[in-house]
PDB file of C-alpha atoms in Angstrom:
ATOM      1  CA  UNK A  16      72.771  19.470  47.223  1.00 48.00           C
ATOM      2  CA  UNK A  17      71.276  16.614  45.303  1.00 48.00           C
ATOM      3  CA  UNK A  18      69.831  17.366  41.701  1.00 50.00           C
ATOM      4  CA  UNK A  19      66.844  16.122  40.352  1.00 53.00           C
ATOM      5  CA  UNK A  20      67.317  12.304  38.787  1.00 58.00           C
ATOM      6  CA  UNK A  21      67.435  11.340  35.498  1.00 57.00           C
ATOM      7  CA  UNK A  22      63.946   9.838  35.378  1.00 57.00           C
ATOM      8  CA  UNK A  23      62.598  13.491  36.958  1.00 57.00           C
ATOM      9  CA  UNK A  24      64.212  15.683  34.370  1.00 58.00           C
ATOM     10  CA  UNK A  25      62.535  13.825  31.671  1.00 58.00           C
ATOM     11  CA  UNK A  26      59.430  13.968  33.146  1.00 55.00           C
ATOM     12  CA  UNK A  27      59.813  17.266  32.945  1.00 59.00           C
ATOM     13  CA  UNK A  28      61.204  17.732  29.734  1.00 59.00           C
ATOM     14  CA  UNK A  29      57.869  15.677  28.715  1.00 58.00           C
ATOM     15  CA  UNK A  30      55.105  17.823  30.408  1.00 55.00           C
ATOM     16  CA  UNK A  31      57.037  20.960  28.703  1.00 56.00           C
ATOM     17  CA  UNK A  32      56.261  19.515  25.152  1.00 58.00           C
ATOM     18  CA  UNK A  33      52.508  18.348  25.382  1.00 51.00           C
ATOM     19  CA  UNK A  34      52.084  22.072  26.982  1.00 56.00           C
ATOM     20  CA  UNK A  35      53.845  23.048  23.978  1.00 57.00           C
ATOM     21  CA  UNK A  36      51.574  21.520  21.497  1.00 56.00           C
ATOM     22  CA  UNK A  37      48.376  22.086  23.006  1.00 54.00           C
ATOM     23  CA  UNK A  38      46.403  24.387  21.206  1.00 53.00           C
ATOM     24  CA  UNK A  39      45.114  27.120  23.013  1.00 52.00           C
ATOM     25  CA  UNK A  40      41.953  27.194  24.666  1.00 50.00           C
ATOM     26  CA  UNK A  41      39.386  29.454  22.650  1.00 50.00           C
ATOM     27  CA  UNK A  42      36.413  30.509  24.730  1.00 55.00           C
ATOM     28  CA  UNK A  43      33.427  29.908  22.788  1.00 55.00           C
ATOM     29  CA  UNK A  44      31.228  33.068  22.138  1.00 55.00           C
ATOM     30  CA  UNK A  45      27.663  32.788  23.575  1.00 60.00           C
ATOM     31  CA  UNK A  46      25.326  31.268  21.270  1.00 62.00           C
ATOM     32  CA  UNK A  47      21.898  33.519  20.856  1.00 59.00           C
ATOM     33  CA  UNK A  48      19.096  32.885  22.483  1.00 60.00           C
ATOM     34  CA  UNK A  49      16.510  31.251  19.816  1.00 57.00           C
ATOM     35  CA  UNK A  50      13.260  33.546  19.361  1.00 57.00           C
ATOM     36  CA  UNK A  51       9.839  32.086  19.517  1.00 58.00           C
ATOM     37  CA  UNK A  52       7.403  33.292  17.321  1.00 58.00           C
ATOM     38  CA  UNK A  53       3.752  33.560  18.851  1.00 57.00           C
ATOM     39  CA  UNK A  54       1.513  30.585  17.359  1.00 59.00           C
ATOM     40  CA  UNK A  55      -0.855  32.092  14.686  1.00 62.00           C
ATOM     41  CA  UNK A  56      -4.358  32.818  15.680  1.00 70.00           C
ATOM     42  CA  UNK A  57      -7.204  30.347  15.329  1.00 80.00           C
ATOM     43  CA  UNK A  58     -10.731  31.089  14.029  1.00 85.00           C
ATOM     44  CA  UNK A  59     -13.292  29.313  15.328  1.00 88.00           C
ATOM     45  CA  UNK A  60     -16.384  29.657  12.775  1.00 91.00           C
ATOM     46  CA  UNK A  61     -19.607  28.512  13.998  1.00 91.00           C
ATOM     47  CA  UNK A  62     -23.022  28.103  12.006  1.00 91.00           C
ATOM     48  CA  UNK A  63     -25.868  26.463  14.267  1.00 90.00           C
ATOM     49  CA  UNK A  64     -27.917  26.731  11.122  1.00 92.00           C
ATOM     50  CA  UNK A  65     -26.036  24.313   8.906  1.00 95.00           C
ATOM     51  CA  UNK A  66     -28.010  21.619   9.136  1.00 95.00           C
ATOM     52  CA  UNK A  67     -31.338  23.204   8.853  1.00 95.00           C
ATOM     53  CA  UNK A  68     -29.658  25.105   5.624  1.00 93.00           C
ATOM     54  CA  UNK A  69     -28.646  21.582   4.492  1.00 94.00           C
ATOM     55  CA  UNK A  70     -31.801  20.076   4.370  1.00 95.00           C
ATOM     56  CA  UNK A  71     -34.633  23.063   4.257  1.00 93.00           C
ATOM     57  CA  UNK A  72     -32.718  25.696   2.483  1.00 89.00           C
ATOM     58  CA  UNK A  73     -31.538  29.307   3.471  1.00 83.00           C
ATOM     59  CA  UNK A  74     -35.500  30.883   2.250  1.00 80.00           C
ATOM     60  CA  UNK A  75     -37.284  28.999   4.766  1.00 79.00           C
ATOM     61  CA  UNK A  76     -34.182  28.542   7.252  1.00 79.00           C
ATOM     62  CA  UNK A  77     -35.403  31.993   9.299  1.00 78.00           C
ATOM     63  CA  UNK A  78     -39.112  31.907   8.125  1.00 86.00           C
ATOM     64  CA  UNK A  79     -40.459  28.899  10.147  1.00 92.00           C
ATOM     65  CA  UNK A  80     -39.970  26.055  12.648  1.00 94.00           C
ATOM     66  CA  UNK A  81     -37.902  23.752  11.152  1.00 95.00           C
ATOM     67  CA  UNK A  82     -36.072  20.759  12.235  1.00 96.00           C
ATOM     68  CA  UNK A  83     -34.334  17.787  11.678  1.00 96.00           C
ATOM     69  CA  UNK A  84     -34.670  14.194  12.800  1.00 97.00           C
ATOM     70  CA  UNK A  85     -33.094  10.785  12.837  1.00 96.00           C
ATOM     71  CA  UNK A  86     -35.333   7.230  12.660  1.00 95.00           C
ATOM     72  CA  UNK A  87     -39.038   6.590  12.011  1.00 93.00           C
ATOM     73  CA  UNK A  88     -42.393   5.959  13.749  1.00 91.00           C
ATOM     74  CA  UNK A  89     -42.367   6.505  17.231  1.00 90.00           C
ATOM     75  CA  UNK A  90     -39.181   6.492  17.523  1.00 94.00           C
ATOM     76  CA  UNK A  91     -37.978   9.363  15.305  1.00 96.00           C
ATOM     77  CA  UNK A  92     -36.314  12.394  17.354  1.00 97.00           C
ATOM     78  CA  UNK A  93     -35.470  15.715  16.706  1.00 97.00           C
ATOM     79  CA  UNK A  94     -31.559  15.957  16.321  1.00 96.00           C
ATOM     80  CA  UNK A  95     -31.495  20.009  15.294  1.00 95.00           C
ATOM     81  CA  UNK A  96     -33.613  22.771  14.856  1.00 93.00           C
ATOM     82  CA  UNK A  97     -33.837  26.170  14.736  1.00 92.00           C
ATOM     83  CA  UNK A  98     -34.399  29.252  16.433  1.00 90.00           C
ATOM     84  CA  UNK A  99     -37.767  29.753  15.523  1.00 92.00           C
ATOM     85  CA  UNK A 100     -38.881  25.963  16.479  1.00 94.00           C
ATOM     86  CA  UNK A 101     -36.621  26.064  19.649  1.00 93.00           C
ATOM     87  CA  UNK A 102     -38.736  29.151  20.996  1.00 93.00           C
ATOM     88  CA  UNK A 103     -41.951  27.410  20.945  1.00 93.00           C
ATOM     89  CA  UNK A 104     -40.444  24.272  22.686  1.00 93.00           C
ATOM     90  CA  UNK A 105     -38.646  22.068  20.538  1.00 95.00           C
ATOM     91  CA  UNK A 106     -35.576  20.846  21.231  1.00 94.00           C
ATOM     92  CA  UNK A 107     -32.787  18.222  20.303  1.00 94.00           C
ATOM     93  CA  UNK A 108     -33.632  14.555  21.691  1.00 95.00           C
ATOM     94  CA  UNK A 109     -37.183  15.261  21.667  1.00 96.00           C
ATOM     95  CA  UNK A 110     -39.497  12.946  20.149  1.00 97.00           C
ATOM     96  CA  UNK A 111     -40.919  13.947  16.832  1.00 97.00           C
ATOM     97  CA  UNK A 112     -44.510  13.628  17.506  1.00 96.00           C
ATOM     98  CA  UNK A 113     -43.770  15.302  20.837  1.00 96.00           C
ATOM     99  CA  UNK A 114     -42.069  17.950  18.974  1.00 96.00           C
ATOM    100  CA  UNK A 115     -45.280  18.680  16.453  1.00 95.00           C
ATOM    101  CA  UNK A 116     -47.497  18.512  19.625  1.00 93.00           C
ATOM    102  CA  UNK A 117     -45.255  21.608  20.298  1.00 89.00           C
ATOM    103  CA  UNK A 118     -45.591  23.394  17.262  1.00 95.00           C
ATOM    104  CA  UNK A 119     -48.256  21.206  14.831  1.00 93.00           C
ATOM    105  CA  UNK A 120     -46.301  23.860  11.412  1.00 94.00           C
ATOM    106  CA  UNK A 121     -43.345  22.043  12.353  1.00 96.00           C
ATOM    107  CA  UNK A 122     -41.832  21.263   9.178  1.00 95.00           C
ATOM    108  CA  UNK A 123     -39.192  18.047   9.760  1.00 96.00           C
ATOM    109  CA  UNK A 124     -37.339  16.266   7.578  1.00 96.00           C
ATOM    110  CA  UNK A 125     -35.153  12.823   8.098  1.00 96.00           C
ATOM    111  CA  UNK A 126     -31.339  13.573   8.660  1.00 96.00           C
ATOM    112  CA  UNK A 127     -29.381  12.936   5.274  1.00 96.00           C
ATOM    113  CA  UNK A 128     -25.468  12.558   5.690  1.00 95.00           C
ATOM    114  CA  UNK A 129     -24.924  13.128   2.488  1.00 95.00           C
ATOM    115  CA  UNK A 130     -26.696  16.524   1.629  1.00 95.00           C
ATOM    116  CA  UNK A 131     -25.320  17.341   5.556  1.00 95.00           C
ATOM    117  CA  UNK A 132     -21.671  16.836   3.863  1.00 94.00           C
ATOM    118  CA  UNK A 133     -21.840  18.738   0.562  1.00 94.00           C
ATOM    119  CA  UNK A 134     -22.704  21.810   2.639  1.00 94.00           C
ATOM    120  CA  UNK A 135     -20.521  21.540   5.046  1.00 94.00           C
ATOM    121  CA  UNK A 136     -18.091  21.241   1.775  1.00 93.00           C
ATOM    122  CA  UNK A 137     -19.159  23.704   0.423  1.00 93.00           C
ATOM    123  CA  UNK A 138     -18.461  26.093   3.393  1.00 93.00           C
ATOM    124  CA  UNK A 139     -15.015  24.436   3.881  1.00 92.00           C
ATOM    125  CA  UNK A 140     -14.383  25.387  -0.382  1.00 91.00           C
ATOM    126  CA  UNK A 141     -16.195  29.061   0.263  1.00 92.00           C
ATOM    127  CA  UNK A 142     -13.870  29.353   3.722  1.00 91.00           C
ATOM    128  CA  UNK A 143     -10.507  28.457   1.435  1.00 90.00           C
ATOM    129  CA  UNK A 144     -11.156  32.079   0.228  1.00 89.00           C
ATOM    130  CA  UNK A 145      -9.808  33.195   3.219  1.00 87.00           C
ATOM    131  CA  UNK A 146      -7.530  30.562   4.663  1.00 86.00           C
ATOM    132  CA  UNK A 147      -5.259  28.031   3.998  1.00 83.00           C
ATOM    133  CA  UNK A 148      -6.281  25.954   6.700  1.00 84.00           C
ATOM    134  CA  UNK A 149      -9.778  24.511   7.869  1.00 87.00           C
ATOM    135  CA  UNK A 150     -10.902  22.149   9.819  1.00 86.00           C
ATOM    136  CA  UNK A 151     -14.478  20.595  10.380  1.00 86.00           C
ATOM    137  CA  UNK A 152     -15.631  19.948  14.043  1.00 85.00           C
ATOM    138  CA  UNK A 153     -19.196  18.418  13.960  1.00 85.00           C
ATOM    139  CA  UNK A 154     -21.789  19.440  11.626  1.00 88.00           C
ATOM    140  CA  UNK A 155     -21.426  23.442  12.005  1.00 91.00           C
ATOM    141  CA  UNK A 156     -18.177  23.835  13.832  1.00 90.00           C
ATOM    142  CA  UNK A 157     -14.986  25.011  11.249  1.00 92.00           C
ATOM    143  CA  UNK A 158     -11.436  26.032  12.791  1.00 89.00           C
ATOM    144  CA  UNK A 159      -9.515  28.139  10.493  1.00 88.00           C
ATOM    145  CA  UNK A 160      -5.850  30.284  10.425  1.00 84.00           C
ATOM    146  CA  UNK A 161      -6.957  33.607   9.429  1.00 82.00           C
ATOM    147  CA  UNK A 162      -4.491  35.143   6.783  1.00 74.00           C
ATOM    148  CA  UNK A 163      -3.296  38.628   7.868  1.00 60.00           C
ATOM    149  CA  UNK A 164      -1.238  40.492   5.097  1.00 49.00           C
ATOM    150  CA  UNK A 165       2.600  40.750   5.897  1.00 46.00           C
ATOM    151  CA  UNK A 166       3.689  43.236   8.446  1.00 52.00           C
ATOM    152  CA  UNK A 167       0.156  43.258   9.520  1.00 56.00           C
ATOM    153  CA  UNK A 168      -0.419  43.301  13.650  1.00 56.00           C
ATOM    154  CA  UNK A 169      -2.818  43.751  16.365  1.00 55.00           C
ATOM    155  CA  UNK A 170      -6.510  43.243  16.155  1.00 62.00           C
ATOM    156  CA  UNK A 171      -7.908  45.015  13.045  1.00 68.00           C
ATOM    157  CA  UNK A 172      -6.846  42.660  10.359  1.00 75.00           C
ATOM    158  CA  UNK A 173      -8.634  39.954  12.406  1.00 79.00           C
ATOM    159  CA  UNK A 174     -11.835  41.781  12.720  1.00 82.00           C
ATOM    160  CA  UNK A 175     -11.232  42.417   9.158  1.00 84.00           C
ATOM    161  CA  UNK A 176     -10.970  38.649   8.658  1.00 85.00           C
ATOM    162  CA  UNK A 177     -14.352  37.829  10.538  1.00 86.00           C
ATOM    163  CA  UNK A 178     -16.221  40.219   9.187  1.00 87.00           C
ATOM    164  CA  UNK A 179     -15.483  39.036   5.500  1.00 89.00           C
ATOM    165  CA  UNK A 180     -15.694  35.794   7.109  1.00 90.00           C
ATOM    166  CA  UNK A 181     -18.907  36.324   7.706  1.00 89.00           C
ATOM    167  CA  UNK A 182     -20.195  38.120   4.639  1.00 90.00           C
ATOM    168  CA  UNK A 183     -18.901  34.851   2.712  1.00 92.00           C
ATOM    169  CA  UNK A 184     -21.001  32.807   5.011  1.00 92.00           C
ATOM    170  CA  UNK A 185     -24.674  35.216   5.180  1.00 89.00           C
ATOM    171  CA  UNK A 186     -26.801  32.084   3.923  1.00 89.00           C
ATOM    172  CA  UNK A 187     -26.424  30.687   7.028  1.00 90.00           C
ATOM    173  CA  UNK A 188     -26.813  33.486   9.513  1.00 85.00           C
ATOM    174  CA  UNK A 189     -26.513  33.448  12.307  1.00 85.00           C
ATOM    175  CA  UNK A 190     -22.718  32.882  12.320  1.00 88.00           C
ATOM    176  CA  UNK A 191     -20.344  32.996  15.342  1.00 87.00           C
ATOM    177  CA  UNK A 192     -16.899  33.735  14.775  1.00 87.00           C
ATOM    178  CA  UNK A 193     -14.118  33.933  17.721  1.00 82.00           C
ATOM    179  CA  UNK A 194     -10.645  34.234  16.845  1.00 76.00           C
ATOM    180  CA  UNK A 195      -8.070  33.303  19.428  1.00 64.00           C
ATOM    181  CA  UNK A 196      -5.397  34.082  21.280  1.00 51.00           C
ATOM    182  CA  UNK A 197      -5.898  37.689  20.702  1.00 41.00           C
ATOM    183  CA  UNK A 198      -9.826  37.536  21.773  1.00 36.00           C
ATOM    184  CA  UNK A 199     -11.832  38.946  19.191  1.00 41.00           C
ATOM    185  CA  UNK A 200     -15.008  37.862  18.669  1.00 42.00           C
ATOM    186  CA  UNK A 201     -17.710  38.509  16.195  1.00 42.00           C
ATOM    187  CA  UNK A 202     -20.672  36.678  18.175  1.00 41.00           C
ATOM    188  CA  UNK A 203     -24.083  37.613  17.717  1.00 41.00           C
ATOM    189  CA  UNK A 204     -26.454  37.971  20.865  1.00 42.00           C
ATOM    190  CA  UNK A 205     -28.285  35.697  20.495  1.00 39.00           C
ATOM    191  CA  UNK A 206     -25.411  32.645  20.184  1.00 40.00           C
ATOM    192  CA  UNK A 207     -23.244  31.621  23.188  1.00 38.00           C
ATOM    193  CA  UNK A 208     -19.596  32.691  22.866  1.00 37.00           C
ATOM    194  CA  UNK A 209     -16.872  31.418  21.593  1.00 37.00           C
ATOM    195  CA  UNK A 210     -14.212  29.361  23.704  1.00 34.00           C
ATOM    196  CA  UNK A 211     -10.033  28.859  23.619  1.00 33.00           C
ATOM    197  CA  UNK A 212      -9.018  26.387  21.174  1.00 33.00           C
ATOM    198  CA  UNK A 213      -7.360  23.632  22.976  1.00 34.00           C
ATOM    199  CA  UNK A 214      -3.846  22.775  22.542  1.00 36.00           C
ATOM    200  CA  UNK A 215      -5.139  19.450  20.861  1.00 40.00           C
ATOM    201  CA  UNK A 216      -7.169  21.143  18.337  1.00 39.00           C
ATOM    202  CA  UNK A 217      -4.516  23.858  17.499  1.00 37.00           C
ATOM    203  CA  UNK A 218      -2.151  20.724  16.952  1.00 41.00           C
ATOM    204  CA  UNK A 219      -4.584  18.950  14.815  1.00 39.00           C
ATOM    205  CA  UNK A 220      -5.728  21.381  13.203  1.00 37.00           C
ATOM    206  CA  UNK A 221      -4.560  20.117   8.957  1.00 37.00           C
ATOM    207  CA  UNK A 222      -4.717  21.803   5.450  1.00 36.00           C
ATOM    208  CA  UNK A 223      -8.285  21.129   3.506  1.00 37.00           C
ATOM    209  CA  UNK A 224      -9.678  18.521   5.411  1.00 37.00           C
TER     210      UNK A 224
END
């Protein structure tokens, strides 16, 4: 019977010592499953009235039509107004003298950015109180993180939230509040409710703007 050759046996003798120093094979142990945390809830805060309150006040704000309006002569128009003036026909876009054909108490006054601004900074610095986040949308728009204390869960600390929310903010009732994802909402009748934040505004939404 013929052995193996020479060149065979160390072959062999070869495969035998890289088996030999091969290091075992250690089965890795499953790595865990990373947790998501639910995104925090966003406020929306919403205060029709700004404006008005900007440029008439909070006294005379719910006490007569009032409204706002951009250019001069014939071509001034209403931009916003409030509930009172919007009852007896007055509405944004509408001309100014076809507004006080309306309603001839129509008290109007020509749109001011900057008075417009410092209130709506002043809402943002009276909002802080609660948040640590806001962000302006338009002239009475505001989306905020509402603060819950730790270990805090389900809805009541967020109805908590609005409602403070809304004491902070009584000079320019009526205020809307929704808070979102968890759907509570603070909305009086007479305002149109609240909708989803976007994915866009939830990702834009920045500290103290």
């Amino acid at each position: 019977m013929l052995g193996p050759s020479p060149g065979t046996e160390r072959a062999q003798d070869q495969h035998a010592e890289v088996r030999r120093q091969r290091p075992m094979c250690i089965r890795d142990s499953p790595k865990p499953t990373p947790t998501t945390s639910p995104p925090p809830p966003i406020a929306c805060v919403f205060a029709p009235a700004l404006p008005i309150v900007a440029h008439h006040g909070t006294r005379l704000a719910t006490t007569r039509p009032l409204a706002v309006h951009r250019g001069r002569g014939t071509a001034a128009r209403i931009v916003w107004c409030n509930e009172i003036a919007s009852r007896q026909g007055v509405h944004s876009g509408q001309t100014l003298a076809a507004a006080r054909a309306h309603v001839s108490s129509l008290r109007s006054h020509d749109l001011d950015p900057g008075r417009l601004a410092r209130t709506r900074r002043a809402v943002v610095a009276t909002l802080l109180r609660l948040t640590p986040r806001i962000r302006g949308d338009g002239a009475g728009r505001f989306w905020a993180e509402p603060v819950r204390l730790a270990g805090e869960t389900g809805t009541a600390p967020l109805e908590r939230w609005a409602h403070d929310a809304q004491a902070l903010l009584q000079p320019l009732d009526p205020v809307a509040i929704g808070v979102r994802p968890t759907a509570v909402s603070y909305t009086p009748r007479t305002l149109p409710p609240i909708f989803r934040l976007s994915h866009s505004r939830r990702r834009s939404l920045s500290t103290r703007t």
